[in-house]
PDB file of N, CA and C and ligand atoms in Angstrom:
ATOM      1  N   UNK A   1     -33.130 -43.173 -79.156  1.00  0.00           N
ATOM      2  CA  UNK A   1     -32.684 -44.487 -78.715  1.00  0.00           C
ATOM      3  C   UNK A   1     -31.214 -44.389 -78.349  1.00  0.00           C
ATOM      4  N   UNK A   2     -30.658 -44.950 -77.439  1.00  0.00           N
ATOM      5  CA  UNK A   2     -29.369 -45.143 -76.671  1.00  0.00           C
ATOM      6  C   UNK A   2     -28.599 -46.238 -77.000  1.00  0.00           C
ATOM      7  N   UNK A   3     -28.780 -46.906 -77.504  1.00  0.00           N
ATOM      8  CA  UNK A   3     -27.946 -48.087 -78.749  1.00  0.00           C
ATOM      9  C   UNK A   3     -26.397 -47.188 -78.375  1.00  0.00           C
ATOM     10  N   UNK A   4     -26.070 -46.397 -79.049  1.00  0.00           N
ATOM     11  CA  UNK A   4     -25.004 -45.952 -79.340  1.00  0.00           C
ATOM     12  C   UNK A   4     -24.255 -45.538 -78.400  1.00  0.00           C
ATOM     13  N   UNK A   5     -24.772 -45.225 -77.351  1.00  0.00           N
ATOM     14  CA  UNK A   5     -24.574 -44.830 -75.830  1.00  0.00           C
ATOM     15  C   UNK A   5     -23.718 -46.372 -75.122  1.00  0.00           C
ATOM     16  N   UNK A   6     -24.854 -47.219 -75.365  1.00  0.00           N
ATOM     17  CA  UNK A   6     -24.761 -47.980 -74.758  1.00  0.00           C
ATOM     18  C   UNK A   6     -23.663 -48.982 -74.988  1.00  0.00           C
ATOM     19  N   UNK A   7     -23.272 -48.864 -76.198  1.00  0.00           N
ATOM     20  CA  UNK A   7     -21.835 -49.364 -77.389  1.00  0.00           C
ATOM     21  C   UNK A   7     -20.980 -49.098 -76.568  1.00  0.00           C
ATOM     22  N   UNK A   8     -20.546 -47.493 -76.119  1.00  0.00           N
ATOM     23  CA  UNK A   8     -19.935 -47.020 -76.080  1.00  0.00           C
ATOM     24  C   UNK A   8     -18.575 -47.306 -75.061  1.00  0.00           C
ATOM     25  N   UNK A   9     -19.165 -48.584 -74.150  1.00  0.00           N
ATOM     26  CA  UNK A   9     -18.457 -49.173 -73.070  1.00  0.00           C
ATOM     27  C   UNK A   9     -18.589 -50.377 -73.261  1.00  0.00           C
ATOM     28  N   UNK A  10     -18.023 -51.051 -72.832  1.00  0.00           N
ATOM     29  CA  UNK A  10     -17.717 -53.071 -73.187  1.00  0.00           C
ATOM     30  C   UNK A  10     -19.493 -52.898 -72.045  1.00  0.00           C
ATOM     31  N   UNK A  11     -19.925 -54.105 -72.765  1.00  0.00           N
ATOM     32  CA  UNK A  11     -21.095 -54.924 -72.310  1.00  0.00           C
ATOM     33  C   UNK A  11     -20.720 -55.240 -70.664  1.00  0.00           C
ATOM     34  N   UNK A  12     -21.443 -55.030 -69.581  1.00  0.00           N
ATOM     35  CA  UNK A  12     -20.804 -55.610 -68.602  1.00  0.00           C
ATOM     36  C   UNK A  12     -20.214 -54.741 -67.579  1.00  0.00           C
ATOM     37  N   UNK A  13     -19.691 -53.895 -68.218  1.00  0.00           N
ATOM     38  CA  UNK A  13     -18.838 -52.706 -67.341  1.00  0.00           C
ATOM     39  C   UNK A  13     -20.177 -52.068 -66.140  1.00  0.00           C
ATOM     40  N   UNK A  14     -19.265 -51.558 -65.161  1.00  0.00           N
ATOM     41  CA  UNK A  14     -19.798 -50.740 -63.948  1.00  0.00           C
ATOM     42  C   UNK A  14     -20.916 -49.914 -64.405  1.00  0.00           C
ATOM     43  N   UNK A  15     -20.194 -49.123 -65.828  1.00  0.00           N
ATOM     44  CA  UNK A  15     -21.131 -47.976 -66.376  1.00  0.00           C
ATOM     45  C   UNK A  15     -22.584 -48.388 -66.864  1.00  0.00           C
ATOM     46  N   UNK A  16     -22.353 -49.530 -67.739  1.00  0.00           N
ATOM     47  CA  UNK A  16     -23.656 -50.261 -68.486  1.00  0.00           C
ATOM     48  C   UNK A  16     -24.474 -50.922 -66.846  1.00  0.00           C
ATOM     49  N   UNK A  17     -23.933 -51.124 -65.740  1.00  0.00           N
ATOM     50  CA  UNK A  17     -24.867 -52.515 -65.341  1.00  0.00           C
ATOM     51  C   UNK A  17     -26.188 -51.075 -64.326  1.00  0.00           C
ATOM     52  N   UNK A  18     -24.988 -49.837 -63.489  1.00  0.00           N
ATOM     53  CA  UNK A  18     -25.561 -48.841 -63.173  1.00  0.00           C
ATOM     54  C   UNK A  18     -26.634 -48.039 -63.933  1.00  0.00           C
ATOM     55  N   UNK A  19     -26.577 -47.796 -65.350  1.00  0.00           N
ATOM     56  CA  UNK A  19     -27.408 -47.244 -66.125  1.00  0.00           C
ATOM     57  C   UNK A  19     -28.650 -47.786 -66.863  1.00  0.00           C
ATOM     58  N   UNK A  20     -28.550 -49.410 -66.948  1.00  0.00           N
ATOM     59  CA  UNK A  20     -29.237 -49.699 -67.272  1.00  0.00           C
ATOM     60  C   UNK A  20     -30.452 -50.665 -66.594  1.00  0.00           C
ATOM     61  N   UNK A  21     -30.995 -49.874 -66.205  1.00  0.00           N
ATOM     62  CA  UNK A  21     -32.470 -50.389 -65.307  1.00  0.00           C
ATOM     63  C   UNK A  21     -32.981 -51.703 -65.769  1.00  0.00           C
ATOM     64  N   UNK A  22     -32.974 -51.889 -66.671  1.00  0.00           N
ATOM     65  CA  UNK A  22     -33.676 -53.653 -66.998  1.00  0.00           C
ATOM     66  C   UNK A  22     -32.526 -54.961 -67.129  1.00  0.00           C
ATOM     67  N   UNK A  23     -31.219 -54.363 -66.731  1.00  0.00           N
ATOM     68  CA  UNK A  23     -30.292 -55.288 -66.234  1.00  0.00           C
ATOM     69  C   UNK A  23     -29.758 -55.878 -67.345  1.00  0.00           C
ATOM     70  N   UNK A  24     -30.230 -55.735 -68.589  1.00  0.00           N
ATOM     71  CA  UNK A  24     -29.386 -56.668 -69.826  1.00  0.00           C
ATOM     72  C   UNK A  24     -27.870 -56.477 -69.828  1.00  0.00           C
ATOM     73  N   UNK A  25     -27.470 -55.868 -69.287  1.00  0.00           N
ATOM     74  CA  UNK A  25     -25.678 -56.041 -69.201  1.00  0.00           C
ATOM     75  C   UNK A  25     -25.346 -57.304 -68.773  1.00  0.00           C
ATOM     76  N   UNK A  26     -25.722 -57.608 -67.733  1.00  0.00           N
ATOM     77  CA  UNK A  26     -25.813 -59.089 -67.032  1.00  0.00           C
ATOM     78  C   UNK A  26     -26.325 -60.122 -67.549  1.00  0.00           C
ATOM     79  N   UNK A  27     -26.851 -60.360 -68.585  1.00  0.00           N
ATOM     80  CA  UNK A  27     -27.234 -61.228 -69.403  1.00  0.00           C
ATOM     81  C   UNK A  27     -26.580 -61.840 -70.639  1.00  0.00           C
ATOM     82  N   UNK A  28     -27.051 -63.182 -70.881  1.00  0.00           N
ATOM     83  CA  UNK A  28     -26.028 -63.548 -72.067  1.00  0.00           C
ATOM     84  C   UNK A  28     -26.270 -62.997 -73.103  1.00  0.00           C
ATOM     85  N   UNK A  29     -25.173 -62.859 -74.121  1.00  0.00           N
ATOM     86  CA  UNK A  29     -25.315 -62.032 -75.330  1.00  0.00           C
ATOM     87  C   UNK A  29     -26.392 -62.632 -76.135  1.00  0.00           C
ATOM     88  N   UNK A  30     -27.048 -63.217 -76.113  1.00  0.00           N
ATOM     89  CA  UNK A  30     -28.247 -63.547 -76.891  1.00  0.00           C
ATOM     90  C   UNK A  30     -29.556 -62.960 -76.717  1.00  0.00           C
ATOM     91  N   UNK A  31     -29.485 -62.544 -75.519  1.00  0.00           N
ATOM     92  CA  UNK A  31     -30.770 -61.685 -74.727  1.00  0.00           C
ATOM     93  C   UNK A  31     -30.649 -60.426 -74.796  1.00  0.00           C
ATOM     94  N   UNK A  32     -29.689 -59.320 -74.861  1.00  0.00           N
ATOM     95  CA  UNK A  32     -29.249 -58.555 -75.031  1.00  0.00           C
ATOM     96  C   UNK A  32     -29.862 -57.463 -75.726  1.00  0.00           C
ATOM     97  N   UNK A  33     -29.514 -57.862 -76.994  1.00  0.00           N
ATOM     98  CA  UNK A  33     -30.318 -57.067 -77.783  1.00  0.00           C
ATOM     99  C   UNK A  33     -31.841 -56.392 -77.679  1.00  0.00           C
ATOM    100  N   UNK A  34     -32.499 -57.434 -77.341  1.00  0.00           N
ATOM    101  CA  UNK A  34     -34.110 -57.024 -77.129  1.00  0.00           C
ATOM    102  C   UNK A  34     -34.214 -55.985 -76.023  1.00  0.00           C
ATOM    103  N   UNK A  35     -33.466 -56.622 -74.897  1.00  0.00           N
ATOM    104  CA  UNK A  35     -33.524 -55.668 -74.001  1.00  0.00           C
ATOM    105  C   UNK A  35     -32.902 -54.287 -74.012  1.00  0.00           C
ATOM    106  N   UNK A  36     -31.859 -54.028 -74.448  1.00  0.00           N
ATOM    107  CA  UNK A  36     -31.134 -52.659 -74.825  1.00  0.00           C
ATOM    108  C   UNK A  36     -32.527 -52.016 -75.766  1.00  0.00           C
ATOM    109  N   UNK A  37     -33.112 -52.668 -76.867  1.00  0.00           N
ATOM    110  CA  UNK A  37     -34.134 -51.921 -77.467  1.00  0.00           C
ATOM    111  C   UNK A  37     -35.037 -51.678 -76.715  1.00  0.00           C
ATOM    112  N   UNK A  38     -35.499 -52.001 -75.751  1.00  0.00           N
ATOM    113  CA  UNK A  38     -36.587 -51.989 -74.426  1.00  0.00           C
ATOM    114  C   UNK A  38     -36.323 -50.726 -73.954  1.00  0.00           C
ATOM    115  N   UNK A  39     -35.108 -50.882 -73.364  1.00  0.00           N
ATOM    116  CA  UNK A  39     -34.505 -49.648 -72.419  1.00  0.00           C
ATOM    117  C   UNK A  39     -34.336 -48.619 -73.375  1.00  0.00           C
ATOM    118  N   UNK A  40     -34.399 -48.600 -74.915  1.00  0.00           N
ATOM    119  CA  UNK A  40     -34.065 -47.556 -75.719  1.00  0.00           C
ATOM    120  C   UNK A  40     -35.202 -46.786 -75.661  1.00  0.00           C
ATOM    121  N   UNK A  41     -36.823 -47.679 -75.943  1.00  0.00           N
ATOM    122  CA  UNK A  41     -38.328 -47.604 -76.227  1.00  0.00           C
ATOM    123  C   UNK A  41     -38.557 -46.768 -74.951  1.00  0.00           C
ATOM    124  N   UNK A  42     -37.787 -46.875 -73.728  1.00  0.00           N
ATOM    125  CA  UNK A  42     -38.725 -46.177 -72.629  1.00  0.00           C
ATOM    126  C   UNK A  42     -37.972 -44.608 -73.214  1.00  0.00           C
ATOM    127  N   UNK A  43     -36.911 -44.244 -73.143  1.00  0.00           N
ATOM    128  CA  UNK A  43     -36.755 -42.605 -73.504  1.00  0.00           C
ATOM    129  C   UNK A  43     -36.626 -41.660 -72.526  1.00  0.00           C
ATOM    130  N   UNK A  44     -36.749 -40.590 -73.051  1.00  0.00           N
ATOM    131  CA  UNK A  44     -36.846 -39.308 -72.283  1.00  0.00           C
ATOM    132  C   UNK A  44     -37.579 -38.544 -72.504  1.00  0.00           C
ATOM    133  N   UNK A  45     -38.115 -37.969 -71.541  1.00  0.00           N
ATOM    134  CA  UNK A  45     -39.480 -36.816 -71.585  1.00  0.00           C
ATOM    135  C   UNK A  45     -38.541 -35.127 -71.533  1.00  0.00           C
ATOM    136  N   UNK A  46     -38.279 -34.513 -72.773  1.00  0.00           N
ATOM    137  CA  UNK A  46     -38.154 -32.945 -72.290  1.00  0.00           C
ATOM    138  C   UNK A  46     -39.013 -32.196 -72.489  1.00  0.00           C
ATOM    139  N   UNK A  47     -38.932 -31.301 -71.928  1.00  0.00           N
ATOM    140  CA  UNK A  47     -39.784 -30.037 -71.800  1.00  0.00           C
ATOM    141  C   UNK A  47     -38.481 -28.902 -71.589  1.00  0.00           C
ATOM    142  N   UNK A  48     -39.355 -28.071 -73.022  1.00  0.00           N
ATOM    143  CA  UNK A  48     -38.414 -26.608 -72.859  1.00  0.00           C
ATOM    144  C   UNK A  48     -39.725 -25.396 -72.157  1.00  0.00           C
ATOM    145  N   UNK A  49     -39.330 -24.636 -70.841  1.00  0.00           N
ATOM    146  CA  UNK A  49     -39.991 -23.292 -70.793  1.00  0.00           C
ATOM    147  C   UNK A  49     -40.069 -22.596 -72.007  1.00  0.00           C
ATOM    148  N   UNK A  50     -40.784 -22.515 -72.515  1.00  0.00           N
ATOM    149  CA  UNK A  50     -40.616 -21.157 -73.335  1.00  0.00           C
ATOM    150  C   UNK A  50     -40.415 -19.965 -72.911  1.00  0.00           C
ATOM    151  N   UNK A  51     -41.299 -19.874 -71.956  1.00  0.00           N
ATOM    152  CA  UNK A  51     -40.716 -18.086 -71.014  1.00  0.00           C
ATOM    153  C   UNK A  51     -39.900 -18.120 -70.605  1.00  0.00           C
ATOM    154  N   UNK A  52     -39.229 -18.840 -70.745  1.00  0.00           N
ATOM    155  CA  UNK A  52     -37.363 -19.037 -69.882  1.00  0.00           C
ATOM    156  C   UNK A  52     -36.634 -18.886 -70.793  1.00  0.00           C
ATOM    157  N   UNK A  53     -36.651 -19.908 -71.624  1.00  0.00           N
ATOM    158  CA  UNK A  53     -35.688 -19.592 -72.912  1.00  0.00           C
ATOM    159  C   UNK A  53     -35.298 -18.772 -73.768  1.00  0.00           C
ATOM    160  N   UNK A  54     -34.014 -18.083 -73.783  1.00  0.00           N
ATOM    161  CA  UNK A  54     -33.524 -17.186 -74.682  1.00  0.00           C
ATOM    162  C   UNK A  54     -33.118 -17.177 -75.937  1.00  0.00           C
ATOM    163  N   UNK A  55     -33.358 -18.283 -76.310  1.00  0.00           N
ATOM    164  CA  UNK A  55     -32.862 -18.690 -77.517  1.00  0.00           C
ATOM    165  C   UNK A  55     -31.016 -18.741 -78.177  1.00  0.00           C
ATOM    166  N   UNK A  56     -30.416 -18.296 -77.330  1.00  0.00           N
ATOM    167  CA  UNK A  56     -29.228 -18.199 -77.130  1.00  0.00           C
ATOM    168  C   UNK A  56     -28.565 -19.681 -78.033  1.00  0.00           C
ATOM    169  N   UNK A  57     -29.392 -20.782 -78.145  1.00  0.00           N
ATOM    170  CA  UNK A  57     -28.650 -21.547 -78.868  1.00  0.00           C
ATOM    171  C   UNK A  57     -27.529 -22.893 -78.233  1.00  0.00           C
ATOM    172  N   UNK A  58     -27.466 -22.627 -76.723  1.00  0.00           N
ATOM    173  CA  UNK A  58     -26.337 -23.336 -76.174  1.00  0.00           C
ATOM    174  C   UNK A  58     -26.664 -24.855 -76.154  1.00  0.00           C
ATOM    175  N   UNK A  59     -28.179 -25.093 -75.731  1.00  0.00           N
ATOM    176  CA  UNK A  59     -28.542 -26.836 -76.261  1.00  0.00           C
ATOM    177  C   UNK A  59     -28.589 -26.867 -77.288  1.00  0.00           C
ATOM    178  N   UNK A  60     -28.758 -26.645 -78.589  1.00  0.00           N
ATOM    179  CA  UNK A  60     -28.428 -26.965 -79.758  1.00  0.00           C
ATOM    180  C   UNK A  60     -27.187 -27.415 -80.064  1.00  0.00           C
ATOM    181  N   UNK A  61     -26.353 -26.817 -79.961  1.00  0.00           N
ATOM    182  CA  UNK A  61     -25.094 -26.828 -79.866  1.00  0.00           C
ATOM    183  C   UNK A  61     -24.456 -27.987 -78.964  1.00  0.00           C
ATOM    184  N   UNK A  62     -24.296 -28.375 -77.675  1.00  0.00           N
ATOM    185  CA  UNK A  62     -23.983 -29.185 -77.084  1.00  0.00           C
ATOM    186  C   UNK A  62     -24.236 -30.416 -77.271  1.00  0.00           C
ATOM    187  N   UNK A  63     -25.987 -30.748 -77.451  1.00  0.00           N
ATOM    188  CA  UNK A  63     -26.279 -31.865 -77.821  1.00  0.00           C
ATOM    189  C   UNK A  63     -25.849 -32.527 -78.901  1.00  0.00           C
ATOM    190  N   UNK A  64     -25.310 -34.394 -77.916  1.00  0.00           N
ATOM    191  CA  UNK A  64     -24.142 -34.736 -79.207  1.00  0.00           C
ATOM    192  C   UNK A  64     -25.677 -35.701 -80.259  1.00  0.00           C
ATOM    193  N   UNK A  65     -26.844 -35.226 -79.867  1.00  0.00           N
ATOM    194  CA  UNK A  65     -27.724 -36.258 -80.539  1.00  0.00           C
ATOM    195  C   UNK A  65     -28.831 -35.298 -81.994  1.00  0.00           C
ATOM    196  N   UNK A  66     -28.233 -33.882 -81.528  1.00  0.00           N
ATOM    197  CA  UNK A  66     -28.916 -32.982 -82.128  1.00  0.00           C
ATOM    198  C   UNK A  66     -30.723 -33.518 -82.015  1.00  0.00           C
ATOM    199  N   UNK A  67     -30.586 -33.381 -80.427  1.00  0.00           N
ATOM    200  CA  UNK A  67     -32.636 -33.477 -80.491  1.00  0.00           C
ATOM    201  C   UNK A  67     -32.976 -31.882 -80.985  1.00  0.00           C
ATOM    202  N   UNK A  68     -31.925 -30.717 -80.227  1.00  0.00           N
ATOM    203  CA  UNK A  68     -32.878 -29.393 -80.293  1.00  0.00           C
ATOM    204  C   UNK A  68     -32.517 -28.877 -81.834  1.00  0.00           C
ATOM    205  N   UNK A  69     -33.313 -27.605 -81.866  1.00  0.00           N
ATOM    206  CA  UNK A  69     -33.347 -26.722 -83.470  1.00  0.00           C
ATOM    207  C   UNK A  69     -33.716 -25.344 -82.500  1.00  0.00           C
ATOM    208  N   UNK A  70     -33.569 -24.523 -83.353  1.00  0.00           N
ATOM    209  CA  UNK A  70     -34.195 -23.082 -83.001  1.00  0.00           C
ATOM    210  C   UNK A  70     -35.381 -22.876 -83.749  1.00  0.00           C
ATOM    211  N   UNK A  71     -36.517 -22.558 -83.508  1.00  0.00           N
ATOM    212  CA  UNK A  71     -38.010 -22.233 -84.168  1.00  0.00           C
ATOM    213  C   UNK A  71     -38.279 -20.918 -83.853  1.00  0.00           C
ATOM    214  N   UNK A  72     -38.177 -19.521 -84.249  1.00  0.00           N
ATOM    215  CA  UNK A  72     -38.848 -18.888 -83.929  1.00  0.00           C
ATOM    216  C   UNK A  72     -38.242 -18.228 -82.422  1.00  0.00           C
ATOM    217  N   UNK A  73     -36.649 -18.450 -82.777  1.00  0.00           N
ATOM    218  CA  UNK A  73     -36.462 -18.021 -81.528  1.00  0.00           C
ATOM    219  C   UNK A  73     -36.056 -18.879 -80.158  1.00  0.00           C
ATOM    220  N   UNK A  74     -36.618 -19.973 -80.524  1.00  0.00           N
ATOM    221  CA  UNK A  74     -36.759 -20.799 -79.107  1.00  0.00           C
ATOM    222  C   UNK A  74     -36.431 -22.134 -79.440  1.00  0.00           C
ATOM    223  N   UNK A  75     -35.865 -23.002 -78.413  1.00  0.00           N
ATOM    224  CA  UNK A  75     -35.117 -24.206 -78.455  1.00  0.00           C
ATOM    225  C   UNK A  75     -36.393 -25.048 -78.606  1.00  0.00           C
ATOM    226  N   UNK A  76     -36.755 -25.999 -79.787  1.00  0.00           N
ATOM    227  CA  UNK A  76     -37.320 -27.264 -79.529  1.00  0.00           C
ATOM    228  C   UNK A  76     -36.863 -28.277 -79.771  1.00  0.00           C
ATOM    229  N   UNK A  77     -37.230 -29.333 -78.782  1.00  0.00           N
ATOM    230  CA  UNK A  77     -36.630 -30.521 -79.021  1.00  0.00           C
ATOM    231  C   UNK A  77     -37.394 -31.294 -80.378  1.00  0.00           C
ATOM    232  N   UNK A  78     -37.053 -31.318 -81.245  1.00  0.00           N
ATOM    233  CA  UNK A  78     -37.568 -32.147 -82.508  1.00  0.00           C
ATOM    234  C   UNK A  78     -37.133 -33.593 -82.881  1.00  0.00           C
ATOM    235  N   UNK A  79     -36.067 -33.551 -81.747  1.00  0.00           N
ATOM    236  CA  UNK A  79     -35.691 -35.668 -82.055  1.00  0.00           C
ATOM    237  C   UNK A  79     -35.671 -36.145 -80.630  1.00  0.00           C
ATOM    238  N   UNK A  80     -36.711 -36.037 -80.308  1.00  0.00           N
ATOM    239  CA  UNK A  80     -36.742 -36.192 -78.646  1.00  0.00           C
ATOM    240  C   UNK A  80     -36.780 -37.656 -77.738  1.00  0.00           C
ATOM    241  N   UNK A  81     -36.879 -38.516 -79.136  1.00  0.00           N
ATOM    242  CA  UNK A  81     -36.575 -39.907 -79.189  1.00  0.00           C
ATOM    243  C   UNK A  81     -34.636 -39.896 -79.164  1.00  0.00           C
ATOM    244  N   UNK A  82     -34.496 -39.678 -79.730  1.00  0.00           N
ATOM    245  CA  UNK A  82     -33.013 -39.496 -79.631  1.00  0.00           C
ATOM    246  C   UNK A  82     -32.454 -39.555 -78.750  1.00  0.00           C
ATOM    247  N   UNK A  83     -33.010 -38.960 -77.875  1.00  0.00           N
ATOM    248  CA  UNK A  83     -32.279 -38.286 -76.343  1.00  0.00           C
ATOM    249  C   UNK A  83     -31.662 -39.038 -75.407  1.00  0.00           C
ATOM    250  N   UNK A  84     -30.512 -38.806 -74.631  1.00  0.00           N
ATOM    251  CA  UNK A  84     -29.487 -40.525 -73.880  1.00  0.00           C
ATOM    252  C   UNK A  84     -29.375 -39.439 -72.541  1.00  0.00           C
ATOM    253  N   UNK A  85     -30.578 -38.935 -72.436  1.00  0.00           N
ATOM    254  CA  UNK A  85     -30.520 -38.358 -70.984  1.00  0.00           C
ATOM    255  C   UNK A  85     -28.870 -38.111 -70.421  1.00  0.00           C
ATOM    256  N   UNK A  86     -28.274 -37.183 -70.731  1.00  0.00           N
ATOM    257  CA  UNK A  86     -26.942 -37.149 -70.252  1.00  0.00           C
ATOM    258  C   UNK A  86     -27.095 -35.812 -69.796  1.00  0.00           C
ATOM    259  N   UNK A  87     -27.803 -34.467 -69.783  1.00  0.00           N
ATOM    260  CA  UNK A  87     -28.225 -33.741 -69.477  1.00  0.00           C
ATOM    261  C   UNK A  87     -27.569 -32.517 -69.283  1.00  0.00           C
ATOM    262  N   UNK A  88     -27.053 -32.347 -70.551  1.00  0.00           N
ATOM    263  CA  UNK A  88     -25.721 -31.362 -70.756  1.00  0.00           C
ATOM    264  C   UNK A  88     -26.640 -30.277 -71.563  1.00  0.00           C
ATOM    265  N   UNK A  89     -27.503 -30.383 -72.251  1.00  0.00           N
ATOM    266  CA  UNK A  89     -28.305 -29.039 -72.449  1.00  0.00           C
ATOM    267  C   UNK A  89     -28.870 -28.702 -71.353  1.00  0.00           C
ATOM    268  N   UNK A  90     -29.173 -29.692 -69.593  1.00  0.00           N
ATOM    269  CA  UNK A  90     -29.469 -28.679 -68.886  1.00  0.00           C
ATOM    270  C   UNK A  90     -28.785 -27.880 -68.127  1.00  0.00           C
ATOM    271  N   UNK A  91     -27.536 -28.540 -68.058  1.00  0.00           N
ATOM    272  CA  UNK A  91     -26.290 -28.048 -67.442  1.00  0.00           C
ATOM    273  C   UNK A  91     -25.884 -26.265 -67.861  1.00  0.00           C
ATOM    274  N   UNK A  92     -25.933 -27.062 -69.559  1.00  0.00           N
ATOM    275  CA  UNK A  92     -25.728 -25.567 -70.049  1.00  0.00           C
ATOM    276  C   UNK A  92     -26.232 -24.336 -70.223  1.00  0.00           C
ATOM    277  N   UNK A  93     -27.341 -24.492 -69.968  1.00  0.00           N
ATOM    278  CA  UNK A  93     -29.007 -23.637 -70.200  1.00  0.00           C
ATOM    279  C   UNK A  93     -28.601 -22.383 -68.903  1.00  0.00           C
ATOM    280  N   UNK A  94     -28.559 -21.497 -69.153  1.00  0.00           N
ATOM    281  CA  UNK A  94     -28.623 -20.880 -67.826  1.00  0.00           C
ATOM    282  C   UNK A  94     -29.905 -19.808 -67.776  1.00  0.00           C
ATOM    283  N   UNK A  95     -31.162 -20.156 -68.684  1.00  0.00           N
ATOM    284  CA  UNK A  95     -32.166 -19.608 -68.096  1.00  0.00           C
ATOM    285  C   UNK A  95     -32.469 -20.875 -67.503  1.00  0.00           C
ATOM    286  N   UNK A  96     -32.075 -21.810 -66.573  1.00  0.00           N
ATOM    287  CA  UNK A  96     -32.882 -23.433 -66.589  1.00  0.00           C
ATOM    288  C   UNK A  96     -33.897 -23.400 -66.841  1.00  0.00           C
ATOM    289  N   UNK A  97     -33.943 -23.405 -68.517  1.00  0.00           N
ATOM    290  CA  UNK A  97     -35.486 -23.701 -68.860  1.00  0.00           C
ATOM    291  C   UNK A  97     -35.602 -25.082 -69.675  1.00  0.00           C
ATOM    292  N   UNK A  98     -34.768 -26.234 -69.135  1.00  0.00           N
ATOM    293  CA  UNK A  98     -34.937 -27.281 -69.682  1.00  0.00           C
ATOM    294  C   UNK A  98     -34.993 -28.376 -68.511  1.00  0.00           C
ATOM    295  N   UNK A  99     -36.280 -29.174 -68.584  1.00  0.00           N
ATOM    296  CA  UNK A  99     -36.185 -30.200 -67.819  1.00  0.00           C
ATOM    297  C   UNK A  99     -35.887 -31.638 -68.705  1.00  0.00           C
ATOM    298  N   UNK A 100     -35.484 -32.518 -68.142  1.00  0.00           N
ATOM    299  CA  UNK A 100     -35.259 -34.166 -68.658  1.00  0.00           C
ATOM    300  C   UNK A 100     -35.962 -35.058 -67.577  1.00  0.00           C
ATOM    301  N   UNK A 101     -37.204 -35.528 -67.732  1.00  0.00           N
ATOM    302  CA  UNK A 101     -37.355 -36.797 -67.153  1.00  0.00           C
ATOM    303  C   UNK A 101     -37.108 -38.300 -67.936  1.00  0.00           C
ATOM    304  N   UNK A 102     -36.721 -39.234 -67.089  1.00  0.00           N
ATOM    305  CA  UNK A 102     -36.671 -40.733 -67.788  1.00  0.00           C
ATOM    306  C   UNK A 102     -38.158 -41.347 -67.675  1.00  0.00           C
ATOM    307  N   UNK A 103     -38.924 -41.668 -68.668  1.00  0.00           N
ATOM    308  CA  UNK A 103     -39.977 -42.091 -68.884  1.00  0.00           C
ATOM    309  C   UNK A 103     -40.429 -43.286 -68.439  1.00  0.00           C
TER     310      UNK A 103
HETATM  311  S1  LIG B 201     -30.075 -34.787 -72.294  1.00  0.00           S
HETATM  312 FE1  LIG B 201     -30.054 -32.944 -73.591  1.00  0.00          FE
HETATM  313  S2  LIG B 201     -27.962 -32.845 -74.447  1.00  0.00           S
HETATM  314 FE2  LIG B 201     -28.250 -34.958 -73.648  1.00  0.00          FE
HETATM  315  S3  LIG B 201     -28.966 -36.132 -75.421  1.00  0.00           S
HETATM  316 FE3  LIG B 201     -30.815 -35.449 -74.328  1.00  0.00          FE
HETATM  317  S4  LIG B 201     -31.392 -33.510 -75.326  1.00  0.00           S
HETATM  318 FE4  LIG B 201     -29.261 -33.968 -75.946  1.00  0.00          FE
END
């Protein structure tokens, strides 16, 4: 969930009204809430390659939400609810074996 993301800039701003698809920035503070939990509920879809991944560790590390862990070698996402699509484990990945879709 993106709650915390979404804190992170005054209600209203350029950043919140662009990012957030169901428009609650623009709304009075009474409505707000439900909707930020809405937009939290839809999420992110990752998928790690496994045959890509080296285990090298660099999304673990970057992610400020700690979705990934190492298992066996290989990056899984285990808090994948978590995730504020900002997409800096794929940035960093240089087998690109990480995709992010918005759900
Ligand atoms: S996009 Fe990647 S780095 Fe960003 S929060 Fe989601 S899993 Fe973490």
């Amino acid at each position: 969930m993106n709650i915390s993301a979404t804190r992170a800039r005054p209600f209203g701003s350029e950043a919140c009204n662009h990012r957030c698809a169901s428009g609650a920035a623009n709304q009075p503070r009474e409505t707000r809430a439900s909707q930020i939990i809405l937009e939290g509920t839809m999420g992110y879809t990752i998928t790690v390659d496994h045959d890509k991944c080296t285990g090298d560790g660099e999304c673990v590390d970057v992610c400020p939400v700690e979705v990934y862990e190492l298992q066996d070698g290989k990056a899984v996402a285990v808090n994948e609810e978590e995730c504020l699509g900002c997409e800096s484990c794929v940035e960093v990945c240089e087998a690109d074996a990480i995709t992010i879709e918005e759900n």
